[in-house]
PDB file of C-alpha atoms in Angstrom:
ATOM      1  CA  UNK A   1     189.102 -96.642 233.377  1.00 64.00           C
ATOM      2  CA  UNK A   2     185.673 -96.019 235.123  1.00 78.00           C
ATOM      3  CA  UNK A   3     184.764 -99.381 236.403  1.00 81.00           C
ATOM      4  CA  UNK A   4     181.337 -99.819 237.948  1.00 83.00           C
ATOM      5  CA  UNK A   5     181.431 -99.985 241.810  1.00 83.00           C
ATOM      6  CA  UNK A   6     179.521-103.129 243.111  1.00 82.00           C
ATOM      7  CA  UNK A   7     178.014-102.552 246.632  1.00 82.00           C
ATOM      8  CA  UNK A   8     176.837-105.494 248.680  1.00 80.00           C
ATOM      9  CA  UNK A   9     173.854-105.077 250.820  1.00 81.00           C
ATOM     10  CA  UNK A  10     173.782-106.713 254.171  1.00 79.00           C
ATOM     11  CA  UNK A  11     170.558-108.809 254.119  1.00 81.00           C
ATOM     12  CA  UNK A  12     171.190-110.978 257.208  1.00 82.00           C
ATOM     13  CA  UNK A  13     168.724-110.824 260.087  1.00 85.00           C
ATOM     14  CA  UNK A  14     169.169-109.119 263.385  1.00 86.00           C
ATOM     15  CA  UNK A  15     171.003-111.487 265.738  1.00 87.00           C
ATOM     16  CA  UNK A  16     170.133-109.710 268.981  1.00 82.00           C
ATOM     17  CA  UNK A  17     166.861-111.813 269.591  1.00 85.00           C
ATOM     18  CA  UNK A  18     168.935-115.006 269.295  1.00 84.00           C
ATOM     19  CA  UNK A  19     171.679-113.923 271.767  1.00 82.00           C
ATOM     20  CA  UNK A  20     169.313-112.307 274.294  1.00 80.00           C
ATOM     21  CA  UNK A  21     167.020-115.358 274.309  1.00 83.00           C
ATOM     22  CA  UNK A  22     169.995-117.641 274.840  1.00 82.00           C
ATOM     23  CA  UNK A  23     171.282-115.349 277.612  1.00 79.00           C
ATOM     24  CA  UNK A  24     167.739-114.989 279.203  1.00 80.00           C
ATOM     25  CA  UNK A  25     166.637-118.732 279.374  1.00 85.00           C
ATOM     26  CA  UNK A  26     170.117-119.704 280.730  1.00 81.00           C
ATOM     27  CA  UNK A  27     170.208-117.020 283.192  1.00 78.00           C
ATOM     28  CA  UNK A  28     166.859-117.768 284.659  1.00 83.00           C
ATOM     29  CA  UNK A  29     167.672-121.454 284.980  1.00 85.00           C
ATOM     30  CA  UNK A  30     170.973-120.664 286.657  1.00 79.00           C
ATOM     31  CA  UNK A  31     169.330-118.112 289.021  1.00 78.00           C
ATOM     32  CA  UNK A  32     166.672-120.897 290.009  1.00 86.00           C
ATOM     33  CA  UNK A  33     169.615-123.063 290.819  1.00 85.00           C
ATOM     34  CA  UNK A  34     171.098-120.049 292.853  1.00 77.00           C
ATOM     35  CA  UNK A  35     167.755-119.771 294.711  1.00 82.00           C
ATOM     36  CA  UNK A  36     167.964-123.195 295.853  1.00 86.00           C
ATOM     37  CA  UNK A  37     165.317-124.872 293.774  1.00 91.00           C
ATOM     38  CA  UNK A  38     167.607-127.551 292.425  1.00 88.00           C
ATOM     39  CA  UNK A  39     171.414-128.487 292.387  1.00 86.00           C
ATOM     40  CA  UNK A  40     173.655-127.450 289.762  1.00 80.00           C
ATOM     41  CA  UNK A  41     173.251-130.181 287.075  1.00 85.00           C
ATOM     42  CA  UNK A  42     173.813-131.269 283.524  1.00 86.00           C
ATOM     43  CA  UNK A  43     170.683-129.256 282.399  1.00 87.00           C
ATOM     44  CA  UNK A  44     172.180-125.990 283.537  1.00 81.00           C
ATOM     45  CA  UNK A  45     175.547-126.670 282.174  1.00 79.00           C
ATOM     46  CA  UNK A  46     174.326-127.877 278.894  1.00 85.00           C
ATOM     47  CA  UNK A  47     172.087-124.768 278.583  1.00 84.00           C
ATOM     48  CA  UNK A  48     175.029-122.502 279.535  1.00 78.00           C
ATOM     49  CA  UNK A  49     177.406-124.065 276.966  1.00 79.00           C
ATOM     50  CA  UNK A  50     175.271-125.505 274.286  1.00 81.00           C
ATOM     51  CA  UNK A  51     172.347-123.053 273.970  1.00 82.00           C
ATOM     52  CA  UNK A  52     173.228-120.008 275.790  1.00 78.00           C
ATOM     53  CA  UNK A  53     176.807-120.211 274.937  1.00 79.00           C
ATOM     54  CA  UNK A  54     176.426-121.172 271.278  1.00 84.00           C
ATOM     55  CA  UNK A  55     173.563-118.670 270.656  1.00 86.00           C
ATOM     56  CA  UNK A  56     175.518-115.789 272.160  1.00 84.00           C
ATOM     57  CA  UNK A  57     178.754-116.570 270.333  1.00 88.00           C
ATOM     58  CA  UNK A  58     176.824-116.862 267.028  1.00 89.00           C
ATOM     59  CA  UNK A  59     174.989-113.614 267.657  1.00 89.00           C
ATOM     60  CA  UNK A  60     178.360-111.884 268.581  1.00 88.00           C
ATOM     61  CA  UNK A  61     180.009-113.006 265.547  1.00 91.00           C
ATOM     62  CA  UNK A  62     177.060-112.035 263.365  1.00 91.00           C
ATOM     63  CA  UNK A  63     177.106-108.562 265.206  1.00 88.00           C
ATOM     64  CA  UNK A  64     180.958-108.261 264.471  1.00 91.00           C
ATOM     65  CA  UNK A  65     180.263-108.967 260.816  1.00 89.00           C
ATOM     66  CA  UNK A  66     177.817-106.056 260.878  1.00 87.00           C
ATOM     67  CA  UNK A  67     180.306-103.775 262.557  1.00 88.00           C
ATOM     68  CA  UNK A  68     178.647-103.593 265.928  1.00 85.00           C
ATOM     69  CA  UNK A  69     181.577-103.824 268.427  1.00 86.00           C
ATOM     70  CA  UNK A  70     179.414-103.074 271.404  1.00 82.00           C
ATOM     71  CA  UNK A  71     176.852-106.039 270.689  1.00 83.00           C
ATOM     72  CA  UNK A  72     179.777-108.242 269.803  1.00 87.00           C
ATOM     73  CA  UNK A  73     181.550-107.629 273.114  1.00 85.00           C
ATOM     74  CA  UNK A  74     178.335-107.819 274.938  1.00 81.00           C
ATOM     75  CA  UNK A  75     177.160-111.170 273.673  1.00 82.00           C
ATOM     76  CA  UNK A  76     180.586-112.833 273.818  1.00 83.00           C
ATOM     77  CA  UNK A  77     180.968-111.472 277.382  1.00 79.00           C
ATOM     78  CA  UNK A  78     177.673-112.815 278.457  1.00 71.00           C
ATOM     79  CA  UNK A  79     178.648-116.299 277.511  1.00 73.00           C
ATOM     80  CA  UNK A  80     181.972-116.223 278.956  1.00 79.00           C
ATOM     81  CA  UNK A  81     181.078-114.967 282.342  1.00 74.00           C
ATOM     82  CA  UNK A  82     178.573-117.967 282.595  1.00 70.00           C
ATOM     83  CA  UNK A  83     181.364-120.603 281.464  1.00 75.00           C
ATOM     84  CA  UNK A  84     184.015-119.011 283.708  1.00 81.00           C
ATOM     85  CA  UNK A  85     181.790-119.023 286.785  1.00 75.00           C
ATOM     86  CA  UNK A  86     180.953-122.638 286.316  1.00 76.00           C
ATOM     87  CA  UNK A  87     184.567-123.448 285.384  1.00 83.00           C
ATOM     88  CA  UNK A  88     185.853-121.966 288.751  1.00 84.00           C
ATOM     89  CA  UNK A  89     183.836-124.566 290.667  1.00 80.00           C
ATOM     90  CA  UNK A  90     184.228-127.439 288.419  1.00 84.00           C
ATOM     91  CA  UNK A  91     188.060-127.019 288.401  1.00 87.00           C
ATOM     92  CA  UNK A  92     188.197-127.146 292.128  1.00 86.00           C
ATOM     93  CA  UNK A  93     185.868-130.168 292.323  1.00 88.00           C
ATOM     94  CA  UNK A  94     187.937-132.302 289.921  1.00 88.00           C
ATOM     95  CA  UNK A  95     191.213-131.258 291.616  1.00 86.00           C
ATOM     96  CA  UNK A  96     192.495-129.638 288.551  1.00 88.00           C
ATOM     97  CA  UNK A  97     193.084-126.541 290.666  1.00 86.00           C
ATOM     98  CA  UNK A  98     192.687-125.524 294.374  1.00 87.00           C
ATOM     99  CA  UNK A  99     189.470-123.881 295.541  1.00 86.00           C
ATOM    100  CA  UNK A 100     189.281-120.069 295.141  1.00 84.00           C
ATOM    101  CA  UNK A 101     189.613-118.084 298.411  1.00 89.00           C
ATOM    102  CA  UNK A 102     187.187-115.244 299.223  1.00 85.00           C
ATOM    103  CA  UNK A 103     189.824-112.648 298.134  1.00 90.00           C
ATOM    104  CA  UNK A 104     190.264-114.270 294.810  1.00 88.00           C
ATOM    105  CA  UNK A 105     186.485-114.367 294.206  1.00 83.00           C
ATOM    106  CA  UNK A 106     186.181-110.807 295.284  1.00 84.00           C
ATOM    107  CA  UNK A 107     188.608-109.752 292.752  1.00 87.00           C
ATOM    108  CA  UNK A 108     186.984-111.922 290.117  1.00 84.00           C
ATOM    109  CA  UNK A 109     183.480-110.565 290.884  1.00 81.00           C
ATOM    110  CA  UNK A 110     184.779-107.001 291.091  1.00 85.00           C
ATOM    111  CA  UNK A 111     186.283-107.239 287.571  1.00 86.00           C
ATOM    112  CA  UNK A 112     182.944-108.487 286.017  1.00 82.00           C
ATOM    113  CA  UNK A 113     181.052-105.990 288.239  1.00 82.00           C
ATOM    114  CA  UNK A 114     183.153-103.256 286.752  1.00 87.00           C
ATOM    115  CA  UNK A 115     182.844-104.443 283.179  1.00 84.00           C
ATOM    116  CA  UNK A 116     179.022-104.714 283.502  1.00 81.00           C
ATOM    117  CA  UNK A 117     178.843-101.160 284.948  1.00 84.00           C
ATOM    118  CA  UNK A 118     180.770 -99.883 281.836  1.00 85.00           C
ATOM    119  CA  UNK A 119     178.673-101.743 279.484  1.00 82.00           C
ATOM    120  CA  UNK A 120     175.581-100.483 281.161  1.00 83.00           C
ATOM    121  CA  UNK A 121     176.820 -96.885 280.756  1.00 85.00           C
ATOM    122  CA  UNK A 122     177.408 -97.592 277.169  1.00 82.00           C
ATOM    123  CA  UNK A 123     173.966 -99.190 276.923  1.00 80.00           C
ATOM    124  CA  UNK A 124     172.516 -95.729 277.953  1.00 85.00           C
ATOM    125  CA  UNK A 125     172.949 -94.474 274.421  1.00 83.00           C
ATOM    126  CA  UNK A 126     171.188 -97.530 272.953  1.00 78.00           C
ATOM    127  CA  UNK A 127     167.874 -99.304 273.572  1.00 76.00           C
ATOM    128  CA  UNK A 128     166.256-100.079 276.887  1.00 81.00           C
ATOM    129  CA  UNK A 129     166.499-103.907 276.464  1.00 75.00           C
ATOM    130  CA  UNK A 130     170.378-103.767 276.655  1.00 74.00           C
ATOM    131  CA  UNK A 131     170.088-101.261 279.744  1.00 79.00           C
ATOM    132  CA  UNK A 132     168.021-104.002 281.477  1.00 79.00           C
ATOM    133  CA  UNK A 133     170.406-106.755 280.504  1.00 75.00           C
ATOM    134  CA  UNK A 134     173.437-105.074 281.827  1.00 75.00           C
ATOM    135  CA  UNK A 135     171.767-103.706 284.941  1.00 78.00           C
ATOM    136  CA  UNK A 136     170.592-107.106 285.825  1.00 75.00           C
ATOM    137  CA  UNK A 137     173.723-108.731 284.925  1.00 72.00           C
ATOM    138  CA  UNK A 138     175.547-106.066 287.176  1.00 71.00           C
ATOM    139  CA  UNK A 139     173.119-107.006 290.089  1.00 72.00           C
ATOM    140  CA  UNK A 140     173.427-110.737 289.649  1.00 69.00           C
ATOM    141  CA  UNK A 141     177.268-110.610 289.662  1.00 67.00           C
ATOM    142  CA  UNK A 142     177.428-108.528 292.766  1.00 66.00           C
ATOM    143  CA  UNK A 143     174.525-110.488 294.695  1.00 65.00           C
ATOM    144  CA  UNK A 144     175.731-112.138 297.928  1.00 58.00           C
ATOM    145  CA  UNK A 145     174.368-115.441 296.858  1.00 53.00           C
ATOM    146  CA  UNK A 146     176.973-115.763 294.153  1.00 47.00           C
ATOM    147  CA  UNK A 147     179.258-118.066 296.140  1.00 47.00           C
TER     148      UNK A 147
END
């Protein structure tokens, strides 16, 4: 009747550095493009999809496994905002969709701005690094250079 209870200890590493590094490097390169240092090119897209994206999705899934919903949402969001932002331009360039007008882009950026503001507020209970990530994400999304 009294069977022993087996407890499994989580011995996986902390996925946050992987996700934050993927986000950070990709964001710096994207912001250098936004500042006019070079055109949007395959390097930025590959970093966003293959390194930044893959690292963040993997980190998000690892955080989900650890039961950390905030970090799961944060890492998966950080990848999707980069992919969607580039997808908006690429869909119009390839003729798969008409270009977004200013009203549509304002609504799109307002939603991401609201999301990053909420995540920043949630990060106030956590560590300073997450606060900086979401404050900078919020500022970047609302910057006038975004279009």
